[in-house]
mmCIF file of C-alpha atoms in Angstrom:
data_model
loop_
_atom_site.group_PDB
_atom_site.id
_atom_site.type_symbol
_atom_site.label_atom_id
_atom_site.label_comp_id
_atom_site.label_asym_id
_atom_site.label_seq_id
_atom_site.Cartn_x
_atom_site.Cartn_y
_atom_site.Cartn_z
ATOM 1 C CA MET A 1 -76.677 41.748 28.211
ATOM 2 C CA THR A 2 -76.341 39.200 30.916
ATOM 3 C CA ALA A 3 -74.327 40.222 33.896
ATOM 4 C CA GLY A 4 -71.317 37.802 34.734
ATOM 5 C CA ARG A 5 -70.456 36.301 38.196
ATOM 6 C CA PRO A 6 -68.019 38.763 39.923
ATOM 7 C CA PRO A 7 -64.441 37.545 40.157
ATOM 8 C CA ARG A 8 -63.245 36.046 43.470
ATOM 9 C CA GLN A 9 -61.078 38.190 45.421
ATOM 10 C CA PRO A 10 -57.324 36.815 46.009
ATOM 11 C CA GLN A 11 -57.995 37.225 49.626
ATOM 12 C CA SER A 12 -60.908 34.947 49.824
ATOM 13 C CA ARG A 13 -59.111 32.265 47.872
ATOM 14 C CA TRP A 14 -56.176 32.364 50.572
ATOM 15 C CA ARG A 15 -58.650 32.114 53.335
ATOM 16 C CA GLN A 16 -60.231 28.919 51.882
ATOM 17 C CA THR A 17 -56.659 27.422 51.375
ATOM 18 C CA LEU A 18 -55.659 28.116 54.905
ATOM 19 C CA LEU A 19 -58.991 26.638 56.239
ATOM 20 C CA LEU A 20 -58.359 23.438 54.093
ATOM 21 C CA LEU A 21 -54.798 23.070 55.451
ATOM 22 C CA LEU A 22 -56.079 23.400 58.905
ATOM 23 C CA ARG A 23 -58.734 20.876 58.560
ATOM 24 C CA LEU A 24 -55.984 18.259 57.111
ATOM 25 C CA ALA A 25 -53.710 19.038 60.142
ATOM 26 C CA VAL A 26 -56.466 18.570 62.596
ATOM 27 C CA MET A 27 -57.408 15.204 60.860
ATOM 28 C CA GLY A 28 -53.715 14.158 60.830
ATOM 29 C CA ILE A 29 -53.462 14.920 64.479
ATOM 30 C CA GLY A 30 -56.616 12.866 65.270
ATOM 31 C CA LEU A 31 -55.652 9.943 63.130
ATOM 32 C CA GLY A 32 -52.056 9.887 64.793
ATOM 33 C CA VAL A 33 -53.697 9.768 68.278
ATOM 34 C CA VAL A 34 -56.069 6.990 67.185
ATOM 35 C CA ALA A 35 -53.335 4.880 65.765
ATOM 36 C CA GLY A 36 -51.025 5.483 68.681
ATOM 37 C CA THR A 37 -53.655 4.344 71.167
ATOM 38 C CA ALA A 38 -54.437 1.317 69.040
ATOM 39 C CA LEU A 39 -50.935 0.331 68.918
ATOM 40 C CA LYS A 40 -50.407 0.730 72.789
ATOM 41 C CA LEU A 41 -53.491 -1.598 73.288
ATOM 42 C CA LEU A 42 -52.319 -4.093 70.890
ATOM 43 C CA ALA A 43 -48.722 -4.200 71.741
ATOM 44 C CA PRO A 44 -48.933 -6.697 74.568
ATOM 45 C CA ARG A 45 -50.924 -9.167 72.358
ATOM 46 C CA LEU A 46 -48.331 -8.620 69.497
ATOM 47 C CA ALA A 47 -45.457 -9.320 71.702
ATOM 48 C CA GLU A 48 -47.076 -12.312 73.130
ATOM 49 C CA GLY A 49 -47.679 -13.653 69.585
ATOM 50 C CA LEU A 50 -43.885 -12.924 68.828
ATOM 51 C CA GLN A 51 -42.699 -14.691 71.935
ATOM 52 C CA THR A 52 -45.040 -17.754 70.896
ATOM 53 C CA SER A 53 -43.468 -17.673 67.404
ATOM 54 C CA ILE A 54 -39.920 -18.094 68.639
ATOM 55 C CA GLY A 55 -40.816 -20.709 71.243
ATOM 56 C CA LEU A 56 -41.621 -18.954 74.396
ATOM 57 C CA PRO A 57 -45.232 -19.608 74.948
ATOM 58 C CA GLY A 58 -47.036 -18.197 77.941
ATOM 59 C CA GLN A 59 -44.365 -15.698 78.862
ATOM 60 C CA THR A 60 -45.297 -11.991 79.286
ATOM 61 C CA PRO A 61 -43.173 -8.950 78.349
ATOM 62 C CA GLN A 62 -42.432 -8.520 82.009
ATOM 63 C CA GLN A 63 -41.068 -12.002 82.282
ATOM 64 C CA GLN A 64 -38.880 -11.438 79.290
ATOM 65 C CA GLN A 65 -37.013 -8.540 80.963
ATOM 66 C CA LEU A 66 -33.517 -9.474 82.062
ATOM 67 C CA ASP A 67 -33.914 -9.522 85.807
ATOM 68 C CA PRO A 68 -30.758 -10.835 87.537
ATOM 69 C CA GLY A 69 -32.645 -12.166 90.385
ATOM 70 C CA ARG A 70 -31.917 -12.022 94.177
ATOM 71 C CA PHE A 71 -30.243 -14.121 96.800
ATOM 72 C CA GLU A 72 -33.556 -14.420 98.673
ATOM 73 C CA PRO A 73 -34.998 -17.983 99.566
ATOM 74 C CA ARG A 74 -38.645 -17.820 99.420
ATOM 75 C CA ARG A 75 -40.127 -21.286 98.791
ATOM 76 C CA GLU A 76 -38.577 -24.359 99.845
ATOM 77 C CA LEU A 77 -38.476 -27.465 97.589
ATOM 78 C CA ALA A 78 -39.419 -29.625 100.396
ATOM 79 C CA GLU A 79 -39.203 -32.893 98.495
ATOM 80 C CA LEU A 80 -35.620 -32.111 97.234
ATOM 81 C CA SER A 81 -34.503 -31.186 100.846
ATOM 82 C CA GLN A 82 -35.898 -34.398 101.972
ATOM 83 C CA ARG A 83 -34.140 -36.449 99.277
ATOM 84 C CA TRP A 84 -30.827 -34.919 100.133
ATOM 85 C CA GLN A 85 -31.460 -35.898 103.751
ATOM 86 C CA GLN A 86 -32.165 -39.401 102.691
ATOM 87 C CA LEU A 87 -29.042 -39.686 100.713
ATOM 88 C CA ALA A 88 -26.871 -38.271 103.403
ATOM 89 C CA THR A 89 -28.456 -40.579 106.088
ATOM 90 C CA ALA A 90 -27.681 -43.638 104.017
ATOM 91 C CA GLN A 91 -24.044 -42.877 104.344
ATOM 92 C CA LYS A 92 -23.323 -43.216 108.070
ATOM 93 C CA GLU A 93 -19.633 -42.356 107.908
ATOM 94 C CA LEU A 94 -20.059 -39.150 105.963
ATOM 95 C CA LYS A 95 -21.402 -35.796 106.880
ATOM 96 C CA ALA A 96 -22.899 -33.734 104.183
ATOM 97 C CA THR A 97 -24.278 -30.145 103.747
ATOM 98 C CA ALA A 98 -25.974 -28.595 100.686
ATOM 99 C CA PHE A 99 -27.796 -25.566 99.580
ATOM 100 C CA LEU A 100 -29.544 -24.582 96.205
ATOM 101 C CA LEU A 101 -31.359 -21.378 95.261
ATOM 102 C CA VAL A 102 -33.064 -20.465 92.039
ATOM 103 C CA LEU A 103 -32.187 -16.755 91.763
ATOM 104 C CA ASP A 104 -35.138 -15.880 89.567
ATOM 105 C CA ASP A 105 -38.043 -16.966 91.798
ATOM 106 C CA GLY A 106 -36.546 -17.842 95.192
ATOM 107 C CA ARG A 107 -37.128 -21.682 95.148
ATOM 108 C CA TYR A 108 -34.489 -23.253 97.466
ATOM 109 C CA ALA A 109 -33.345 -26.593 99.018
ATOM 110 C CA GLN A 110 -31.296 -27.013 102.053
ATOM 111 C CA LEU A 111 -29.357 -29.516 104.202
ATOM 112 C CA ALA A 112 -27.647 -28.039 107.134
ATOM 113 C CA PRO A 113 -26.522 -25.014 104.996
ATOM 114 C CA ASP A 114 -24.849 -22.897 107.440
ATOM 115 C CA GLN A 115 -22.635 -25.515 109.090
ATOM 116 C CA PRO A 116 -19.013 -24.558 108.739
ATOM 117 C CA MET A 117 -17.007 -27.251 106.859
ATOM 118 C CA PRO A 118 -13.360 -27.673 105.736
ATOM 119 C CA ALA A 119 -13.135 -25.443 102.612
ATOM 120 C CA ALA A 120 -10.280 -27.052 100.690
ATOM 121 C CA SER A 121 -10.036 -25.234 97.289
ATOM 122 C CA SER A 122 -13.679 -24.242 97.224
ATOM 123 C CA ILE A 123 -12.619 -21.206 99.253
ATOM 124 C CA LYS A 124 -10.945 -19.941 96.019
ATOM 125 C CA THR A 125 -14.341 -18.779 94.702
ATOM 126 C CA PRO A 126 -14.854 -16.012 97.344
ATOM 127 C CA VAL A 127 -11.311 -15.200 97.171
ATOM 128 C CA LEU A 128 -11.820 -14.427 93.449
ATOM 129 C CA VAL A 129 -14.773 -12.364 94.310
ATOM 130 C CA VAL A 130 -12.770 -10.188 96.534
ATOM 131 C CA ALA A 131 -9.910 -9.811 94.148
ATOM 132 C CA LEU A 132 -12.310 -8.693 91.399
ATOM 133 C CA GLU A 133 -13.897 -6.239 93.820
ATOM 134 C CA ASP A 134 -10.436 -4.670 94.510
ATOM 135 C CA LEU A 135 -10.045 -4.638 90.655
ATOM 136 C CA ASP A 136 -13.140 -2.614 90.431
ATOM 137 C CA ARG A 137 -12.021 -0.175 93.215
ATOM 138 C CA GLY A 138 -8.569 0.362 91.715
ATOM 139 C CA ARG A 139 -6.829 -1.145 94.556
ATOM 140 C CA VAL A 140 -5.054 -3.761 92.202
ATOM 141 C CA LYS A 141 -4.496 -3.635 88.475
ATOM 142 C CA TRP A 142 -5.010 -6.410 86.077
ATOM 143 C CA ASN A 143 -1.223 -6.563 85.193
ATOM 144 C CA ASP A 144 0.066 -6.042 88.930
ATOM 145 C CA SER A 145 3.185 -8.177 89.330
ATOM 146 C CA LEU A 146 3.106 -10.646 92.139
ATOM 147 C CA GLN A 147 6.290 -12.001 93.482
ATOM 148 C CA LEU A 148 6.679 -15.607 94.482
ATOM 149 C CA THR A 149 8.129 -16.008 97.953
ATOM 150 C CA LYS A 150 9.082 -19.224 99.959
ATOM 151 C CA GLU A 151 6.032 -18.501 102.368
ATOM 152 C CA LEU A 152 3.813 -18.485 99.460
ATOM 153 C CA VAL A 153 4.687 -21.720 97.626
ATOM 154 C CA GLY A 154 1.933 -24.065 98.121
ATOM 155 C CA GLY A 155 2.096 -27.806 97.288
ATOM 156 C CA GLY A 156 -0.477 -29.949 95.581
ATOM 157 C CA ALA A 157 -2.219 -28.562 92.562
ATOM 158 C CA GLY A 158 -0.908 -26.124 90.239
ATOM 159 C CA TRP A 159 2.471 -25.468 88.379
ATOM 160 C CA MET A 160 3.612 -22.018 89.858
ATOM 161 C CA ALA A 161 5.191 -23.778 92.778
ATOM 162 C CA THR A 162 7.789 -25.271 90.330
ATOM 163 C CA ARG A 163 9.023 -21.877 89.438
ATOM 164 C CA PRO A 164 11.978 -20.395 91.201
ATOM 165 C CA ILE A 165 11.636 -18.237 94.297
ATOM 166 C CA GLY A 166 11.419 -14.470 93.184
ATOM 167 C CA THR A 167 9.529 -15.337 89.917
ATOM 168 C CA ARG A 168 6.865 -12.737 89.143
ATOM 169 C CA PHE A 169 3.443 -13.470 87.737
ATOM 170 C CA PRO A 170 0.689 -10.916 86.555
ATOM 171 C CA PHE A 171 -2.344 -10.726 88.792
ATOM 172 C CA HIS A 172 -4.629 -11.887 86.079
ATOM 173 C CA GLU A 173 -2.518 -14.992 85.518
ATOM 174 C CA ALA A 174 -2.641 -15.809 89.250
ATOM 175 C CA ALA A 175 -6.341 -15.163 89.538
ATOM 176 C CA THR A 176 -7.073 -17.317 86.503
ATOM 177 C CA GLU A 177 -4.775 -20.309 87.542
ATOM 178 C CA MET A 178 -6.330 -20.177 91.018
ATOM 179 C CA ILE A 179 -9.473 -21.444 89.423
ATOM 180 C CA ARG A 180 -8.277 -23.115 86.175
ATOM 181 C CA VAL A 181 -5.934 -25.813 87.695
ATOM 182 C CA SER A 182 -6.706 -24.888 91.324
ATOM 183 C CA ASP A 183 -3.254 -23.612 91.748
ATOM 184 C CA ASN A 184 -2.419 -23.237 95.403
ATOM 185 C CA SER A 185 0.590 -20.909 95.065
ATOM 186 C CA ALA A 186 -1.481 -18.680 92.699
ATOM 187 C CA THR A 187 -4.064 -18.451 95.443
ATOM 188 C CA ASN A 188 -1.528 -17.563 98.076
ATOM 189 C CA LEU A 189 -0.224 -14.831 95.683
ATOM 190 C CA VAL A 190 -3.737 -13.311 95.378
ATOM 191 C CA ILE A 191 -4.477 -13.427 99.001
ATOM 192 C CA GLN A 192 -1.141 -11.750 99.853
ATOM 193 C CA ARG A 193 -1.791 -9.112 97.184
ATOM 194 C CA LEU A 194 -5.151 -8.414 98.722
ATOM 195 C CA GLY A 195 -3.731 -7.648 102.185
ATOM 196 C CA GLY A 196 -3.185 -11.018 103.601
ATOM 197 C CA LYS A 197 -5.357 -13.545 105.362
ATOM 198 C CA SER A 198 -7.049 -11.171 108.069
ATOM 199 C CA ALA A 199 -7.764 -8.595 105.405
ATOM 200 C CA VAL A 200 -9.399 -10.986 103.247
ATOM 201 C CA ASN A 201 -11.188 -12.574 106.264
ATOM 202 C CA ALA A 202 -12.720 -9.103 106.992
ATOM 203 C CA ARG A 203 -13.867 -8.723 103.433
ATOM 204 C CA PHE A 204 -15.695 -12.057 103.728
ATOM 205 C CA GLN A 205 -17.460 -10.928 106.637
ATOM 206 C CA ALA A 206 -18.501 -7.740 104.969
ATOM 207 C CA MET A 207 -20.058 -9.839 102.054
ATOM 208 C CA GLY A 208 -22.099 -11.715 104.649
ATOM 209 C CA LEU A 209 -20.003 -15.020 104.431
ATOM 210 C CA GLY A 210 -20.098 -15.638 108.055
ATOM 211 C CA ALA A 211 -18.546 -19.300 108.080
ATOM 212 C CA THR A 212 -15.891 -18.471 105.438
ATOM 213 C CA VAL A 213 -12.364 -18.048 107.129
ATOM 214 C CA ILE A 214 -8.896 -18.473 105.932
ATOM 215 C CA ASN A 215 -6.559 -19.698 108.732
ATOM 216 C CA ASN A 216 -3.704 -21.173 106.736
ATOM 217 C CA TRP A 217 -2.001 -20.680 103.409
ATOM 218 C CA LEU A 218 -3.287 -23.250 100.692
ATOM 219 C CA PRO A 219 -3.314 -26.207 100.300
ATOM 220 C CA ASP A 220 -4.372 -26.348 104.140
ATOM 221 C CA LEU A 221 -4.505 -30.191 104.078
ATOM 222 C CA ASP A 222 -5.579 -30.178 107.768
ATOM 223 C CA GLY A 223 -8.905 -28.568 106.709
ATOM 224 C CA THR A 224 -8.489 -25.395 109.089
ATOM 225 C CA ASN A 225 -10.020 -23.089 106.501
ATOM 226 C CA THR A 226 -13.781 -23.150 106.587
ATOM 227 C CA THR A 227 -16.833 -22.246 104.644
ATOM 228 C CA SER A 228 -20.405 -23.329 104.382
ATOM 229 C CA ALA A 229 -22.695 -24.470 101.519
ATOM 230 C CA ARG A 230 -24.886 -21.278 101.788
ATOM 231 C CA ASP A 231 -21.731 -19.093 101.749
ATOM 232 C CA LEU A 232 -20.329 -20.669 98.706
ATOM 233 C CA ALA A 233 -23.627 -20.307 96.843
ATOM 234 C CA ARG A 234 -24.033 -16.698 98.169
ATOM 235 C CA SER A 235 -20.473 -15.680 96.903
ATOM 236 C CA ILE A 236 -21.415 -16.759 93.474
ATOM 237 C CA ALA A 237 -24.890 -15.099 93.647
ATOM 238 C CA LEU A 238 -23.517 -11.730 94.638
ATOM 239 C CA VAL A 239 -21.807 -11.576 91.318
ATOM 240 C CA ASP A 240 -24.540 -12.842 89.176
ATOM 241 C CA THR A 241 -27.303 -10.694 90.786
ATOM 242 C CA GLY A 242 -25.175 -7.565 90.374
ATOM 243 C CA GLU A 243 -24.836 -6.904 93.996
ATOM 244 C CA SER A 244 -21.059 -7.096 93.634
ATOM 245 C CA LEU A 245 -18.624 -6.408 90.696
ATOM 246 C CA SER A 246 -19.068 -4.140 87.748
ATOM 247 C CA PRO A 247 -20.207 -5.534 84.531
ATOM 248 C CA ARG A 248 -16.724 -5.905 83.288
ATOM 249 C CA SER A 249 -15.470 -7.796 86.291
ATOM 250 C CA ARG A 250 -18.566 -9.949 86.415
ATOM 251 C CA ASP A 251 -17.523 -11.097 82.947
ATOM 252 C CA HIS A 252 -14.028 -11.791 84.227
ATOM 253 C CA PHE A 253 -15.561 -13.883 86.941
ATOM 254 C CA ARG A 254 -17.761 -15.820 84.694
ATOM 255 C CA GLY A 255 -14.781 -16.271 82.101
ATOM 256 C CA ILE A 256 -12.341 -17.505 84.825
ATOM 257 C CA MET A 257 -14.950 -19.795 86.499
ATOM 258 C CA GLY A 258 -15.689 -21.182 82.952
ATOM 259 C CA THR A 259 -12.072 -22.334 82.712
ATOM 260 C CA SER A 260 -12.220 -24.781 85.699
ATOM 261 C CA ALA A 261 -10.846 -27.991 84.646
ATOM 262 C CA THR A 262 -12.640 -30.340 86.970
ATOM 263 C CA ASP A 263 -16.242 -31.212 86.192
ATOM 264 C CA THR A 264 -16.583 -34.649 87.898
ATOM 265 C CA LEU A 265 -18.812 -33.412 90.831
ATOM 266 C CA ILE A 266 -21.695 -31.145 90.205
ATOM 267 C CA PRO A 267 -21.767 -31.162 86.337
ATOM 268 C CA LEU A 268 -21.395 -34.892 86.211
ATOM 269 C CA GLY A 269 -23.987 -35.333 88.910
ATOM 270 C CA LEU A 270 -26.531 -33.136 86.967
ATOM 271 C CA LEU A 271 -25.853 -35.245 83.839
ATOM 272 C CA LYS A 272 -26.320 -38.394 85.708
ATOM 273 C CA GLY A 273 -29.590 -37.100 87.257
ATOM 274 C CA LEU A 274 -31.023 -36.494 83.695
ATOM 275 C CA GLY A 275 -30.119 -40.117 82.782
ATOM 276 C CA LYS A 276 -26.814 -39.581 80.931
ATOM 277 C CA GLU A 277 -23.148 -40.080 81.374
ATOM 278 C CA ALA A 278 -20.133 -38.931 79.657
ATOM 279 C CA ASP A 279 -16.440 -38.544 79.950
ATOM 280 C CA LYS A 280 -16.873 -34.711 79.318
ATOM 281 C CA PRO A 281 -19.932 -33.690 81.037
ATOM 282 C CA ASP A 282 -19.960 -29.928 80.189
ATOM 283 C CA PRO A 283 -20.451 -30.336 76.494
ATOM 284 C CA GLU A 284 -23.014 -32.965 77.113
ATOM 285 C CA LEU A 285 -24.982 -30.657 79.512
ATOM 286 C CA LEU A 286 -24.748 -27.876 76.918
ATOM 287 C CA SER A 287 -26.472 -30.007 74.499
ATOM 288 C CA LEU A 288 -29.402 -30.121 77.018
ATOM 289 C CA GLY A 289 -29.416 -26.332 77.471
ATOM 290 C CA ILE A 290 -27.552 -26.504 80.863
ATOM 291 C CA THR A 291 -24.353 -24.783 81.795
ATOM 292 C CA ALA A 292 -22.531 -25.198 85.027
ATOM 293 C CA LEU A 293 -19.644 -22.875 86.111
ATOM 294 C CA ASN A 294 -18.175 -24.596 89.065
ATOM 295 C CA LYS A 295 -15.146 -24.786 91.395
ATOM 296 C CA THR A 296 -14.286 -27.868 93.452
ATOM 297 C CA GLY A 297 -12.336 -28.579 96.536
ATOM 298 C CA ASP A 298 -10.642 -31.760 97.627
ATOM 299 C CA ILE A 299 -8.259 -32.613 100.415
ATOM 300 C CA GLY A 300 -9.123 -36.349 100.804
ATOM 301 C CA THR A 301 -11.232 -36.083 104.066
ATOM 302 C CA ALA A 302 -13.304 -33.145 102.564
ATOM 303 C CA TYR A 303 -14.919 -32.688 99.101
ATOM 304 C CA ALA A 304 -16.886 -29.610 97.937
ATOM 305 C CA ASP A 305 -18.251 -28.085 94.803
ATOM 306 C CA ALA A 306 -20.173 -24.872 94.129
ATOM 307 C CA ALA A 307 -21.565 -23.759 90.800
ATOM 308 C CA LEU A 308 -23.660 -21.130 88.790
ATOM 309 C CA ILE A 309 -26.181 -23.342 86.913
ATOM 310 C CA GLN A 310 -28.163 -22.079 83.942
ATOM 311 C CA LEU A 311 -31.230 -24.092 83.373
ATOM 312 C CA PRO A 312 -33.018 -24.846 79.993
ATOM 313 C CA SER A 313 -35.659 -22.501 81.060
ATOM 314 C CA GLY A 314 -33.198 -19.506 81.128
ATOM 315 C CA GLN A 315 -33.396 -19.370 84.831
ATOM 316 C CA ARG A 316 -30.278 -19.362 87.018
ATOM 317 C CA ALA A 317 -29.441 -21.229 90.035
ATOM 318 C CA VAL A 318 -26.538 -21.378 92.554
ATOM 319 C CA ALA A 319 -25.788 -24.731 94.236
ATOM 320 C CA ALA A 320 -23.047 -25.907 96.724
ATOM 321 C CA PHE A 321 -22.500 -29.290 98.166
ATOM 322 C CA MET A 322 -19.815 -30.252 100.966
ATOM 323 C CA VAL A 323 -18.915 -33.622 102.389
ATOM 324 C CA THR A 324 -16.441 -34.847 104.857
ATOM 325 C CA GLY A 325 -15.491 -38.475 105.419
ATOM 326 C CA PRO A 326 -12.708 -41.150 105.429
ATOM 327 C CA PHE A 327 -9.665 -40.165 103.558
ATOM 328 C CA ASN A 328 -10.116 -40.632 99.741
ATOM 329 C CA ASP A 329 -13.393 -42.353 100.236
ATOM 330 C CA PRO A 330 -15.242 -42.558 96.822
ATOM 331 C CA ARG A 331 -18.511 -42.297 98.549
ATOM 332 C CA SER A 332 -17.852 -38.687 99.348
ATOM 333 C CA ALA A 333 -17.647 -37.538 95.592
ATOM 334 C CA GLU A 334 -20.503 -39.989 94.825
ATOM 335 C CA LEU A 335 -22.638 -38.409 97.461
ATOM 336 C CA ILE A 336 -22.140 -34.893 95.864
ATOM 337 C CA ARG A 337 -22.961 -36.378 92.384
ATOM 338 C CA ALA A 338 -26.200 -37.945 93.916
ATOM 339 C CA MET A 339 -27.363 -34.767 95.462
ATOM 340 C CA ALA A 340 -26.666 -32.695 92.287
ATOM 341 C CA GLY A 341 -28.586 -35.438 90.251
ATOM 342 C CA ALA A 342 -31.536 -35.102 92.518
ATOM 343 C CA ALA A 343 -31.327 -31.229 92.000
ATOM 344 C CA ALA A 344 -31.451 -31.802 88.241
ATOM 345 C CA GLN A 345 -34.456 -34.006 88.602
ATOM 346 C CA SER A 346 -36.224 -31.412 90.781
ATOM 347 C CA LEU A 347 -35.459 -28.341 88.479
ATOM 348 C CA VAL A 348 -35.452 -29.966 84.912
ATOM 349 C CA GLY A 349 -37.352 -33.109 85.287
ATOM 350 C CA ARG A 350 -36.936 -36.815 85.569
ATOM 351 C CA PRO A 351 -35.606 -38.694 82.641
#
């Protein structure tokens, strides 16, 4: 009688099962490590391929990060600076200043950018920045009630001056109308709520706007209120680079600046520089991938415009142009348009 194979013990079967499970676990961990390492090495190439497929050839993942940039001039666009000088020199009776800075990479152009010039209504842009800073700090509220007094009534642009003395306006309405229709009474209401001219001037100095001073209530037809091309550009850059204002107040700033009704200086100049012209420059610029959030100033003897410009490349630039000359001389506005057009040709390309 042949002896059979002795039956396996239950303990031996459990030991083999555990060893099999352990081997599978080790293999799983190993495969995970290998796959993770491969994905890590391939990720940049996969990202580059994705960027190429959506029309962004040659850009690395680092360049795709949302960097707000800095107000830091690094490399002068010498040809553009020289072109501005030529344009200004050709107009003997006019005096011009200008400044432009691409926030993303520090390219800049300049023409006497620190020269104090009559601000006219362009000073309303830094006033708006101060107002929104106080909103962030809780010093003012969006619905604060501002009362119109005789002292604060400003002639010229705007409609609030037509309301009876004692009329009250919410803070947000005054701040918006100050930019939308350049309302002078609204501007005076905002300045008064921020503590008055001296308090606002102190804030300008703290922001690094050394040439920006309010000496008289708006409209200041004598041109005693001053600023500079660099100051105007800096006041906008402080917001867009995140150095000033919370994200919510930054959105308020962009929204309010986007309501500005006058687009006949920088926006029209950019459009002309690209070989086009239109009655409404902003929509036409948008079709080219360009936006310009701007605020002008005009007291007849002084013209100014400052803007945040988004370029077709996605980069953003700040630009400001200021011109003084004979009263209501059309060459002043045309010189600003010509300088803006030269900037468009330098940054976007010649038509």
